[in-house]
Coordinates of N, CA and C in Angstrom, one line a residue:
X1 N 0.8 -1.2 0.0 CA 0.0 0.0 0.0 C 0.9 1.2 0.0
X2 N 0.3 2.5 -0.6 CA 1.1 3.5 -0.9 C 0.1 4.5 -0.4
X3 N 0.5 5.6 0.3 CA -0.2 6.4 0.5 C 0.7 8.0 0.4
X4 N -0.3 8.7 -0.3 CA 1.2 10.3 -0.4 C -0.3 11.4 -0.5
X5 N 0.2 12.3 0.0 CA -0.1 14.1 -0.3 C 0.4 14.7 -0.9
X6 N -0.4 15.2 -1.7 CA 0.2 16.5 -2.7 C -0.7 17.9 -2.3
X7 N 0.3 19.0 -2.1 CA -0.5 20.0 -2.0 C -0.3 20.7 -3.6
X8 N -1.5 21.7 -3.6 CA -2.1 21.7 -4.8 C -2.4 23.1 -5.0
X9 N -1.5 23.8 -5.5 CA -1.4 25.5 -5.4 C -1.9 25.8 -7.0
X10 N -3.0 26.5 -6.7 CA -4.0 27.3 -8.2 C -3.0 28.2 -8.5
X11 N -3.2 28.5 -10.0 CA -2.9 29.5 -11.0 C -0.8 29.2 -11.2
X12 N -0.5 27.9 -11.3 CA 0.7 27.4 -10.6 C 0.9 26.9 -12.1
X13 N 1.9 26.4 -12.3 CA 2.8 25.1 -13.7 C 3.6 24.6 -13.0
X14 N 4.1 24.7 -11.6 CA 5.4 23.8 -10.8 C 4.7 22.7 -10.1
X15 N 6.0 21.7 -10.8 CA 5.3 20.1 -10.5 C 7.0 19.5 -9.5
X16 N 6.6 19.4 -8.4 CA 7.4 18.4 -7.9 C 7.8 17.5 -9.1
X17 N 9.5 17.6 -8.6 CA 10.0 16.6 -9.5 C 9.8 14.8 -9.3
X18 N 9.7 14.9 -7.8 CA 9.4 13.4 -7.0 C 7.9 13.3 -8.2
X19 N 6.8 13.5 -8.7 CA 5.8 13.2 -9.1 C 5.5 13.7 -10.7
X20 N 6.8 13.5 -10.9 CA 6.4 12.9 -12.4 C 5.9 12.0 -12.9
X21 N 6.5 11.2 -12.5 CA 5.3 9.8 -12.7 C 3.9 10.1 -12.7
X22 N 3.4 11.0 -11.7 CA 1.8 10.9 -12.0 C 1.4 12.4 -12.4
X23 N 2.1 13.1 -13.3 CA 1.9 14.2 -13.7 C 0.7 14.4 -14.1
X24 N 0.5 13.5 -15.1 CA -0.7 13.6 -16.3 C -1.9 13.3 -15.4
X25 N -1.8 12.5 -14.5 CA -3.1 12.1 -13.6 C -3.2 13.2 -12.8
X26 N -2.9 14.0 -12.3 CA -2.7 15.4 -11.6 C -3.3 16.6 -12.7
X27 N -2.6 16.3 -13.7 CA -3.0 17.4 -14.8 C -5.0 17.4 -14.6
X28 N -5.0 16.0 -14.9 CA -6.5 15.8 -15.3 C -7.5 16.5 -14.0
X29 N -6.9 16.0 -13.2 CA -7.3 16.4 -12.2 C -7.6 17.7 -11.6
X30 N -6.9 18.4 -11.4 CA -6.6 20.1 -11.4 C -5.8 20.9 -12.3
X31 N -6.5 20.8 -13.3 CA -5.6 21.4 -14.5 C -5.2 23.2 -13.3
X32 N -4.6 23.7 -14.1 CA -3.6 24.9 -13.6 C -3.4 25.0 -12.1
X33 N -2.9 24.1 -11.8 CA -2.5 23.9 -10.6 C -1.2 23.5 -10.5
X34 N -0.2 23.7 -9.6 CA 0.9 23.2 -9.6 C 1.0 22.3 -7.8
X35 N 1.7 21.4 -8.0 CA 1.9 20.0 -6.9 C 3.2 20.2 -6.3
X36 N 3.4 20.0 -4.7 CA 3.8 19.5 -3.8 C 3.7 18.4 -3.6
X37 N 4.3 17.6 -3.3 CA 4.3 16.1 -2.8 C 4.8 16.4 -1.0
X38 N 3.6 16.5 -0.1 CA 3.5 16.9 1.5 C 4.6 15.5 2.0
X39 N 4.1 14.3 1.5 CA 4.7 13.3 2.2 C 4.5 12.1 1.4
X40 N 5.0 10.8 1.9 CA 5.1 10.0 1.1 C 4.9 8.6 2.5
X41 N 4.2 7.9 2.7 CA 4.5 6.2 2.6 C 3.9 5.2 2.1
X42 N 5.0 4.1 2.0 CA 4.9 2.7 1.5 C 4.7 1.8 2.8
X43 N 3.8 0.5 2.5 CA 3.8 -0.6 3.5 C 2.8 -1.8 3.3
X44 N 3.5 -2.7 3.3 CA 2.9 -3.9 3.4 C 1.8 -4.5 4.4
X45 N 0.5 -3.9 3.9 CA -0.2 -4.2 5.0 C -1.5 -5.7 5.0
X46 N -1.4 -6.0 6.0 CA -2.9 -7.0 5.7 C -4.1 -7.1 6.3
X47 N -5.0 -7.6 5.8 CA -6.5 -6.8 6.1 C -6.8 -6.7 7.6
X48 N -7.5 -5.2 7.9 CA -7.5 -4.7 8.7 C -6.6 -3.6 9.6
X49 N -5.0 -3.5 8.9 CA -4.4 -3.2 9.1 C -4.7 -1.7 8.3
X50 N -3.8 -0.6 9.6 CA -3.8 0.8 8.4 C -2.5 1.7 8.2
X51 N -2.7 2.6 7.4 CA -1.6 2.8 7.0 C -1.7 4.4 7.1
X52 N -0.9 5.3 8.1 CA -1.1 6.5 8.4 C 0.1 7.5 7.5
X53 N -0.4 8.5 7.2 CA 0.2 9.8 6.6 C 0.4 10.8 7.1
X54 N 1.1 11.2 7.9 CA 1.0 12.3 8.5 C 1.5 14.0 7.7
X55 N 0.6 14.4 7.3 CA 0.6 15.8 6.8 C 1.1 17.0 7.7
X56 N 1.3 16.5 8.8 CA 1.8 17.7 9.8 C 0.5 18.7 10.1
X57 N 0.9 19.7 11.2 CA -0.3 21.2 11.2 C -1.4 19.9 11.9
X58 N -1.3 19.2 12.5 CA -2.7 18.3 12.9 C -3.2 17.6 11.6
X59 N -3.1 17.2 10.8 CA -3.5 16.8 9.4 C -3.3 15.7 9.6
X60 N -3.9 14.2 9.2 CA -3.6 12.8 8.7 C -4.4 12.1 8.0
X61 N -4.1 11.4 7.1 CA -4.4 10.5 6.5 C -4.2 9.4 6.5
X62 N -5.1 8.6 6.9 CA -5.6 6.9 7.0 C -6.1 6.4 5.9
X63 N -5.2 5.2 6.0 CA -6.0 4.2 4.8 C -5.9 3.0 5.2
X64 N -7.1 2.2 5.6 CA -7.2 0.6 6.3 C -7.5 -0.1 4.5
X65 N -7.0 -1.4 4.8 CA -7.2 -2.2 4.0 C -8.4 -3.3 4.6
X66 N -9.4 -2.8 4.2 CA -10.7 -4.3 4.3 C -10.5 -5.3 3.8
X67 N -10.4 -5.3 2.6 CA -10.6 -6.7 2.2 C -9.5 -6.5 0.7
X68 N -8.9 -8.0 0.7 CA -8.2 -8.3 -0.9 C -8.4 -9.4 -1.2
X69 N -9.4 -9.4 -1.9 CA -10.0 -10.5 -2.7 C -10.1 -10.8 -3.7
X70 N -9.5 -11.8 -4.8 CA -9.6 -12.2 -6.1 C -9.2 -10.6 -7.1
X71 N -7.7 -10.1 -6.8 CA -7.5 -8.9 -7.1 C -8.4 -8.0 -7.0
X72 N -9.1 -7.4 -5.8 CA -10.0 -5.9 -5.9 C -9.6 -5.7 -4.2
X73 N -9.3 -4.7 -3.8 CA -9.0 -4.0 -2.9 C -10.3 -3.6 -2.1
X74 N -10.5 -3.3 -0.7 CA -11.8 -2.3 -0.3 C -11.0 -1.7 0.7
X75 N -11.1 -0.6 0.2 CA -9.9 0.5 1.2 C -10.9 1.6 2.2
X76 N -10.8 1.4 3.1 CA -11.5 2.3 3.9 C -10.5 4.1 4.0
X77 N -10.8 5.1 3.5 CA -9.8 6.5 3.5 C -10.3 7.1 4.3
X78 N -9.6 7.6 5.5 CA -10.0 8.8 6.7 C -9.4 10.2 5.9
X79 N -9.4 11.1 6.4 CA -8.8 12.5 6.5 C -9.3 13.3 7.5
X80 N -8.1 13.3 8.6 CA -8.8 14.4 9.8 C -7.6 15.8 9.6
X81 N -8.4 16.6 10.0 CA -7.3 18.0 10.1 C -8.1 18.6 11.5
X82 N -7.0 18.6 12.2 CA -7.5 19.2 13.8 C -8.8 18.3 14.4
X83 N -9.3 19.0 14.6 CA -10.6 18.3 15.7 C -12.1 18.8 14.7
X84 N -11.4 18.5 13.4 CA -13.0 18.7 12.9 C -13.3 17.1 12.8
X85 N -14.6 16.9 12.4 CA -14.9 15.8 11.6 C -14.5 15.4 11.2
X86 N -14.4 13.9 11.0 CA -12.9 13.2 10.0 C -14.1 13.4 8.6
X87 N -13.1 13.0 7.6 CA -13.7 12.8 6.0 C -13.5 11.2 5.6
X88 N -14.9 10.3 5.4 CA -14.1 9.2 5.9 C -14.7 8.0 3.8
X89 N -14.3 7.5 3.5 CA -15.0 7.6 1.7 C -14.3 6.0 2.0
X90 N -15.1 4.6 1.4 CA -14.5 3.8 1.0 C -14.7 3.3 -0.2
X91 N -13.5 3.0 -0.7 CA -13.2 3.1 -2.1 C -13.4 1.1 -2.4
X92 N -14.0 0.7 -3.4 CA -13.6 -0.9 -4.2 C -12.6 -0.9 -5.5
X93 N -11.6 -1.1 -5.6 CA -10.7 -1.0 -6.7 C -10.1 -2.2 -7.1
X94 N -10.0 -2.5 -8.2 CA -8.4 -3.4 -8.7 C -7.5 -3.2 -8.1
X95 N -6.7 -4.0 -7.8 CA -5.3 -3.5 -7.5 C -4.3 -3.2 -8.8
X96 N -3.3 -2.3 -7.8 CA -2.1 -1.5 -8.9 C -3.4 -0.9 -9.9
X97 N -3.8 -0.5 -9.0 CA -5.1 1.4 -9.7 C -5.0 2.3 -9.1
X98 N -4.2 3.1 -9.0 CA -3.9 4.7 -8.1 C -5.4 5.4 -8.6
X99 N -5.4 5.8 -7.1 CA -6.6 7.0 -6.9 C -6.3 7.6 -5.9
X100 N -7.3 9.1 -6.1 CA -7.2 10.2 -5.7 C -8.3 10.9 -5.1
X101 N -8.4 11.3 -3.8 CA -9.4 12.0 -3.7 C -8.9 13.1 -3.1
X102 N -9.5 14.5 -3.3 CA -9.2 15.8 -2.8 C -9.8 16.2 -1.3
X103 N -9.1 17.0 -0.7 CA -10.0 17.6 0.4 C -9.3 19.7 0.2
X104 N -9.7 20.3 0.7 CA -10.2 21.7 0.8 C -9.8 22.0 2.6
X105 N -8.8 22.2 2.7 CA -8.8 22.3 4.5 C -8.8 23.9 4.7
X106 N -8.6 24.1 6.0 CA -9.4 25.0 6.6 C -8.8 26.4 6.4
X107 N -7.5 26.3 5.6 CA -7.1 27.7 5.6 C -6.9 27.5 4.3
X108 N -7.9 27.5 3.7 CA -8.2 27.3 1.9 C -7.2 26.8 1.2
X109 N -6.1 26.2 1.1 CA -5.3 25.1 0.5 C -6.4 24.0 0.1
X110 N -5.8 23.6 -0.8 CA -6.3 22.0 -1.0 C -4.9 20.8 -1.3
X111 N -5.7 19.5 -1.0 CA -4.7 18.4 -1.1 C -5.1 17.9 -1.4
X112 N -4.2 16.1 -2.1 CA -4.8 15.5 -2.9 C -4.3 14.1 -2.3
X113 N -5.0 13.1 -2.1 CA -4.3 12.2 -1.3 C -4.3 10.7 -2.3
X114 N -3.1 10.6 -2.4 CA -3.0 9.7 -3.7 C -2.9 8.2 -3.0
X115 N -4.1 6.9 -3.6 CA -3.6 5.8 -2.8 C -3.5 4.7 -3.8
X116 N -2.9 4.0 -3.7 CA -2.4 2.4 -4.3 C -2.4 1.6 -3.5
X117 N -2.5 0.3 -4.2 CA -2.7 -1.1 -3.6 C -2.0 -1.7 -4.7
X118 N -1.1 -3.0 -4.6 CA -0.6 -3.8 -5.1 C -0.8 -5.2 -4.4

């Protein structure tokens, strides 16, 4: 499992060089925007187990692995920043399918929290 943040700065064309690899999936995603890569981890997890990101500023991101079944993943994704409400979305995927979901935090940035399963 892979889990990373990218912060996501409008009216931008600078792309972290760490994230070339998923330039074009970024592009699609927030065209004129330019990317930070906040953090990065990797880890071998098994079901039930999760996998934390820490974005710093009170920010983190969770990603439990439910279920890997006959290649499809069921990823359970948190996002808390401070003591609000967490943001909590579970995803059914193939594995080795990067996805992305955005959040909007509290002092108007936004982030994009990129996750994989192999």
């Amino acid at each position: 499992m892979t889990v990373f943040a990218i912060e996501a700065e409008p009216n931008s064309s600078a792309i972290d060089p760490r994230l070339t690899s998923v330039r074009v999936q970024l592009r699609k995603i927030l065209p004129d925007h330019g990317f930070r890569l906040i953090e990065s981890r990797s880890e071998r997890l098994a079901a039930g187990s999760t996998l934390a990101c820490d974005l710093g500023a009170g920010r983190v991101a969770e990603t439990t692995l439910e279920s890997d079944v006959d290649g499809r993943v069921t990823l359970r994704c948190t996002f808390q920043e401070g003591d609000a409400p967490p943001f909590q979305t579970v995803v059914d995927a193939p594995e080795n399918q990067l996805f992305f979901y955005e959040r909007s935090l509290r002092d108007g940035a936004r982030v994009l929290i990129g996750v994989g399963a192999r």
